[in-house]
Short mmCIF file of C-alpha atoms in Angstrom, two decimals:
data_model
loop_
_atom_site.label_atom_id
_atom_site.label_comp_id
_atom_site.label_asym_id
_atom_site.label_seq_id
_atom_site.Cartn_x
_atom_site.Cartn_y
_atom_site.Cartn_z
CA UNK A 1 -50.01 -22.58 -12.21
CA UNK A 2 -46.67 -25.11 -12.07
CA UNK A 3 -45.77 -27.05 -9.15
CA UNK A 4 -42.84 -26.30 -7.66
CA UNK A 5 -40.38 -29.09 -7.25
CA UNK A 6 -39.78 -30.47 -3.77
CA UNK A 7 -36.65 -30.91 -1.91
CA UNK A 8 -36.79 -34.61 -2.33
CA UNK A 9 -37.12 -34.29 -5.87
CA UNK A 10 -33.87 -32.19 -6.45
CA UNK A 11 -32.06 -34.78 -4.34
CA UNK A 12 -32.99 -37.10 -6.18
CA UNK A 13 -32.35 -35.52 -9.21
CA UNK A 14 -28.69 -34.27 -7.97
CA UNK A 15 -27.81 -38.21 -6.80
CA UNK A 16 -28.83 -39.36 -10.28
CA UNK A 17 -26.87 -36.41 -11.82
CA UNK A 18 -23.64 -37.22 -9.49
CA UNK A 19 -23.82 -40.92 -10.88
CA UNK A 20 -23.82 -40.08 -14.44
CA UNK A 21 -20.97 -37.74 -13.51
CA UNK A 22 -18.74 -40.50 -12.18
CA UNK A 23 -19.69 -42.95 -14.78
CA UNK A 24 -18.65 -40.85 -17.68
CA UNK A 25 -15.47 -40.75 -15.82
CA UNK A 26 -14.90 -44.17 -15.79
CA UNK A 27 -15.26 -44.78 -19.54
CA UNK A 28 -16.90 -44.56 -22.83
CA UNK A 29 -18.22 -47.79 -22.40
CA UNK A 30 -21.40 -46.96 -19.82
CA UNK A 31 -21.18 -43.23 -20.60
CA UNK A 32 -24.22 -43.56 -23.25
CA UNK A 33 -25.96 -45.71 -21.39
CA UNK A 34 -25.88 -43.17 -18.45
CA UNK A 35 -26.29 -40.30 -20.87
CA UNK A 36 -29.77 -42.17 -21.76
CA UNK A 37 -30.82 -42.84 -18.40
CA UNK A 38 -29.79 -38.98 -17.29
CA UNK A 39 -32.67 -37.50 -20.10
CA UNK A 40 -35.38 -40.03 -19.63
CA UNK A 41 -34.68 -39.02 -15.52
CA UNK A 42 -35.16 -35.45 -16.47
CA UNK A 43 -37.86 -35.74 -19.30
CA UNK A 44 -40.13 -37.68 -16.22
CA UNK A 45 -39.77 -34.73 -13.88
CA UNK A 46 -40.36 -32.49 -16.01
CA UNK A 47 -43.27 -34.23 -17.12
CA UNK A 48 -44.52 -34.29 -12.97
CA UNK A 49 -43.92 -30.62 -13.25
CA UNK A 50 -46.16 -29.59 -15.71
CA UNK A 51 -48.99 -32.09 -14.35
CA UNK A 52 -51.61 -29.43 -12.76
CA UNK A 53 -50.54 -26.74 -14.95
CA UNK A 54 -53.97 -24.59 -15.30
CA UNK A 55 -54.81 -22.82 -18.58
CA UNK A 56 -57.43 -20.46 -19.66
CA UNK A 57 -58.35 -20.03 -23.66
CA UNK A 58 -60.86 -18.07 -24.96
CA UNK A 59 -61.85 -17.08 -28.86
CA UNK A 60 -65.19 -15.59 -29.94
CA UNK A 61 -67.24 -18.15 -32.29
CA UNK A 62 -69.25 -16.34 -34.71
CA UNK A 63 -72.39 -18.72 -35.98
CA UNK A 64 -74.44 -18.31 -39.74
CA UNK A 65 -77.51 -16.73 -39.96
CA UNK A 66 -80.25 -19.60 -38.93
CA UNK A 67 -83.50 -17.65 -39.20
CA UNK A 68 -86.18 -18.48 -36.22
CA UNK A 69 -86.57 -21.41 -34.22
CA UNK A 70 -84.15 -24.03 -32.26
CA UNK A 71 -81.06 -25.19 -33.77
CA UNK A 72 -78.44 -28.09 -33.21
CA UNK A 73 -74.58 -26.06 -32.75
CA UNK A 74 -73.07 -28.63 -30.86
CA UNK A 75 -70.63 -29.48 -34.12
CA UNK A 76 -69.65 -25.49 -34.47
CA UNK A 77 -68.61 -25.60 -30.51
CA UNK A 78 -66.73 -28.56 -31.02
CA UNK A 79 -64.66 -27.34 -34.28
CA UNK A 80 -63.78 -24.67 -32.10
CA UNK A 81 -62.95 -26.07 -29.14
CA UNK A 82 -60.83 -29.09 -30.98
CA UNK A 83 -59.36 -26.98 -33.78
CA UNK A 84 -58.36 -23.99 -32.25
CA UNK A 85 -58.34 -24.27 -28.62
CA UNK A 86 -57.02 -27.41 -28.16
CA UNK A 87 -59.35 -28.92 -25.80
CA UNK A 88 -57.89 -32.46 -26.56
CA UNK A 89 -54.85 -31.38 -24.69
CA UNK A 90 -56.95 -30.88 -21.37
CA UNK A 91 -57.32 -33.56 -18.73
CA UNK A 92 -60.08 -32.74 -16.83
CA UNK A 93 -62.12 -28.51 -16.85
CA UNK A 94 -64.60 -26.90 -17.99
CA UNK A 95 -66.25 -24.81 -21.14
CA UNK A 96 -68.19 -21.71 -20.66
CA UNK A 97 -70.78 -20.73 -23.43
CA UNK A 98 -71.87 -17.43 -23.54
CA UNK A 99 -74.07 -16.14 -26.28
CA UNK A 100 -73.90 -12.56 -27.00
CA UNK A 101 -77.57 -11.71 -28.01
CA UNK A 102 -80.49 -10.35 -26.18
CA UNK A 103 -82.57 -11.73 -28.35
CA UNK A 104 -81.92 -15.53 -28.55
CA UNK A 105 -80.86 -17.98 -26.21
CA UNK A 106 -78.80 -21.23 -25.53
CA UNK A 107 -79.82 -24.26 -23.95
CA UNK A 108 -78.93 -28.19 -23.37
CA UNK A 109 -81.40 -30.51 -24.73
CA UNK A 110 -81.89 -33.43 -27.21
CA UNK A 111 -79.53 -33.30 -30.14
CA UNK A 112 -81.08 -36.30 -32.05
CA UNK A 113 -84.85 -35.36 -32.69
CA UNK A 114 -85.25 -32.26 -34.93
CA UNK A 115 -89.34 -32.37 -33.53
CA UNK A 116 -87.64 -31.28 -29.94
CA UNK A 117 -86.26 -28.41 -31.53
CA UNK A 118 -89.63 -27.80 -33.43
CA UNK A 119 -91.92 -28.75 -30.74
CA UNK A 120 -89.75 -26.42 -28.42
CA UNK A 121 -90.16 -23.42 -30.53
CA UNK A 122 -94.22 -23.89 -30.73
CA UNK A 123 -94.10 -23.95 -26.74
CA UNK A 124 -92.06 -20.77 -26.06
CA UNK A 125 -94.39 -19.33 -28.98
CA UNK A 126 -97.55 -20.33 -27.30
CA UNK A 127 -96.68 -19.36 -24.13
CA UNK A 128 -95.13 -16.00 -24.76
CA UNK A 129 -97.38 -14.59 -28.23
CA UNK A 130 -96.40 -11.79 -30.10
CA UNK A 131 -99.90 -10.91 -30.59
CA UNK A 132 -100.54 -9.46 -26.99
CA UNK A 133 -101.78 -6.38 -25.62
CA UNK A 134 -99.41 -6.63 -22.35
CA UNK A 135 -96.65 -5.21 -25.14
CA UNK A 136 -95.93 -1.29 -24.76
CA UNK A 137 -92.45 -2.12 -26.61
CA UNK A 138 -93.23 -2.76 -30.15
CA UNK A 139 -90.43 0.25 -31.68
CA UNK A 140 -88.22 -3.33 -33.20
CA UNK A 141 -90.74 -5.03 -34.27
CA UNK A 142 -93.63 -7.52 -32.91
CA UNK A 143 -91.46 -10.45 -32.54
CA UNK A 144 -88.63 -7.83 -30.54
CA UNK A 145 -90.46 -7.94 -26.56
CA UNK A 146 -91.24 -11.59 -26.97
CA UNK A 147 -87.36 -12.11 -28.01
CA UNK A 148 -86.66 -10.32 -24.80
CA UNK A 149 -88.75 -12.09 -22.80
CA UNK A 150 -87.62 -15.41 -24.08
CA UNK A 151 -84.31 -14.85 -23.25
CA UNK A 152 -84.29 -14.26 -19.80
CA UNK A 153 -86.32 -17.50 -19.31
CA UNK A 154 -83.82 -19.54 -21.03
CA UNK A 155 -80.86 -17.97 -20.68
CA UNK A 156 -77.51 -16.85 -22.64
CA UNK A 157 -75.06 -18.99 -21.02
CA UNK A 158 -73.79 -22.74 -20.35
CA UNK A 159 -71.27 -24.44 -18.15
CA UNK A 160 -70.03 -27.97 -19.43
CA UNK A 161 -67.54 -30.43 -17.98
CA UNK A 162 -64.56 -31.00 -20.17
CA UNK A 163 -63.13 -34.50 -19.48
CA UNK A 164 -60.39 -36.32 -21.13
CA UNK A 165 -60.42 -33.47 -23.80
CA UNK A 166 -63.94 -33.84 -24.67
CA UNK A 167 -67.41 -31.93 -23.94
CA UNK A 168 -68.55 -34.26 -21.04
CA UNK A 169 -72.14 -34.36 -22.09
CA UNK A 170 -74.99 -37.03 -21.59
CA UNK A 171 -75.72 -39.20 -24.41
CA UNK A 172 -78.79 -37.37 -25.76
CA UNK A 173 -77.98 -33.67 -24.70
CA UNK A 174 -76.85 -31.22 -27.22
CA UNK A 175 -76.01 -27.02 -27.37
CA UNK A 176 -78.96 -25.55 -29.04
CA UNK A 177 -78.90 -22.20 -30.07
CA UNK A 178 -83.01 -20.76 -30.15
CA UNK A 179 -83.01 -17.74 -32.24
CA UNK A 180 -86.18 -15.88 -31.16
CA UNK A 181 -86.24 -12.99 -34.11
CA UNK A 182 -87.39 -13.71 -37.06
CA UNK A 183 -84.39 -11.73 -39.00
CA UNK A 184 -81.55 -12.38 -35.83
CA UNK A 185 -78.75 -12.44 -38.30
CA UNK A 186 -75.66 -14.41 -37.37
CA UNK A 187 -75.03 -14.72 -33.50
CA UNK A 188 -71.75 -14.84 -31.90
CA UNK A 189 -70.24 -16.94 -29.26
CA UNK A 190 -67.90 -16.79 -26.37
CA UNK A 191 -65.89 -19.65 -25.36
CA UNK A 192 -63.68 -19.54 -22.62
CA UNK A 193 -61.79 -22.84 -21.83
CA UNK A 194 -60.85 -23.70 -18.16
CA UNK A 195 -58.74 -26.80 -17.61
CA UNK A 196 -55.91 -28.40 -16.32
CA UNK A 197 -53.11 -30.09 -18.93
CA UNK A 198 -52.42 -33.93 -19.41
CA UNK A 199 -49.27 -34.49 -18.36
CA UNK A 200 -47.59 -34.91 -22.15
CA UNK A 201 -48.28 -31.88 -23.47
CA UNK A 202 -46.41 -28.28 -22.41
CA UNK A 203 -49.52 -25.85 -23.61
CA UNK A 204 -52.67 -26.18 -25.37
CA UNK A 205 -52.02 -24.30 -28.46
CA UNK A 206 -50.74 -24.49 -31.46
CA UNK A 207 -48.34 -21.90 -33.57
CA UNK A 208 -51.64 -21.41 -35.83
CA UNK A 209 -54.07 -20.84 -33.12
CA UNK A 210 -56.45 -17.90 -32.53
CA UNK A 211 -57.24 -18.27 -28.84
CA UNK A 212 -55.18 -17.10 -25.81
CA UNK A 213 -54.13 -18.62 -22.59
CA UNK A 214 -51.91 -17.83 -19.80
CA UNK A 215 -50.91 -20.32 -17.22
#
């Protein structure tokens, strides 16, 4: 979305473009000088125009194999969101997370303390065993219903706050990604990146980039 310039803007704009007319007339003498003020003039609106510009990325994220229990991905989200999808080029939006798994979750919570993420995993085990009769679902495996189950108490998706081109999280929160299977393989990730451009920059992407945005 690009704002539209308004009709006191072109005036503007067409006074300032009438002087440097008439002073290139008038010599060589003021004519660079004029020629400099005419593209810093038009470099500044430009620059109000593209201030609001929404964009949307979004690029898949595919994580290694972690085996069972709660693990720290903040620094994978990050690479992606800094190296790829240009998040440092967004003024103020939003991330969305989306793990593509029925059978492992994501979640906010302490990124310093690896006993969080153990004592985590020994809660979700206690209170949801494998070893259960309420199972009638055991054709993937003993740990597949609890996997299930876990999931839908924790969830598969998270919302964050992008501000000033960074992940707007409190001081001790970090993305966790709790694999609940004891063989889950390597999850993958869907990022989509909401936000709205700093003034100095024309689009969030590089030449290189793997993501996708339309504004």
């Amino acid at each position: 979305m690009t704002m539209k310039p308004t009709a006191k803007r072109s005036r503007t704009f067409r006074a300032y473009l009438a002087w440097f007319i008439s002073v290139q007339e008038k010599g060589e003498v003021l004519a660079p000088l004029a020629h400099i003020c005419a593209r810093l003039i038009c470099a500044a609106m430009a620059d109000k125009e593209r201030r609001g510009e929404t964009v949307w990325v979004q690029q898949q994220v595919r994580l290694t194999d972690r085996g069972r229990g709660c693990h720290h991905i903040t620094p994978d989200v990050e690479q992606a969101l800094e190296q790829t999808m240009g998040v440092r080029k967004i003024d103020v939006g939003v991330a969305h997370i989306f793990l593509q798994a029925a059978s492992a979750s994501i979640a906010l919570s302490d990124r310093f303390d690896p006993a969080a993420r153990y004592d985590t995993e020994a809660a979700l085990s206690s209170l949801i065993p494998e070893k259960s009769d309420i199972w009638t679902r055991i054709c993937e495996g003993s740990d597949d219903m609890p996997a299930l189950v876990k999931n839908c108490l924790v969830g598969c998706n998270l919302t964050i706050p992008i501000t000033n081109g960074i992940l707007n999280t409190g001081h001790g929160q970090g993305i966790w990604l709790l694999e609940h299977k004891n063989y889950g393989g390597g999850r993958k990730l869907v990022i989509t990146l909401q936000g709205m451009l700093k003034p100095t920059f024309e689009k969030p992407l590089g030449s290189k980039s793997k993501g996708k945005y339309t504004s």
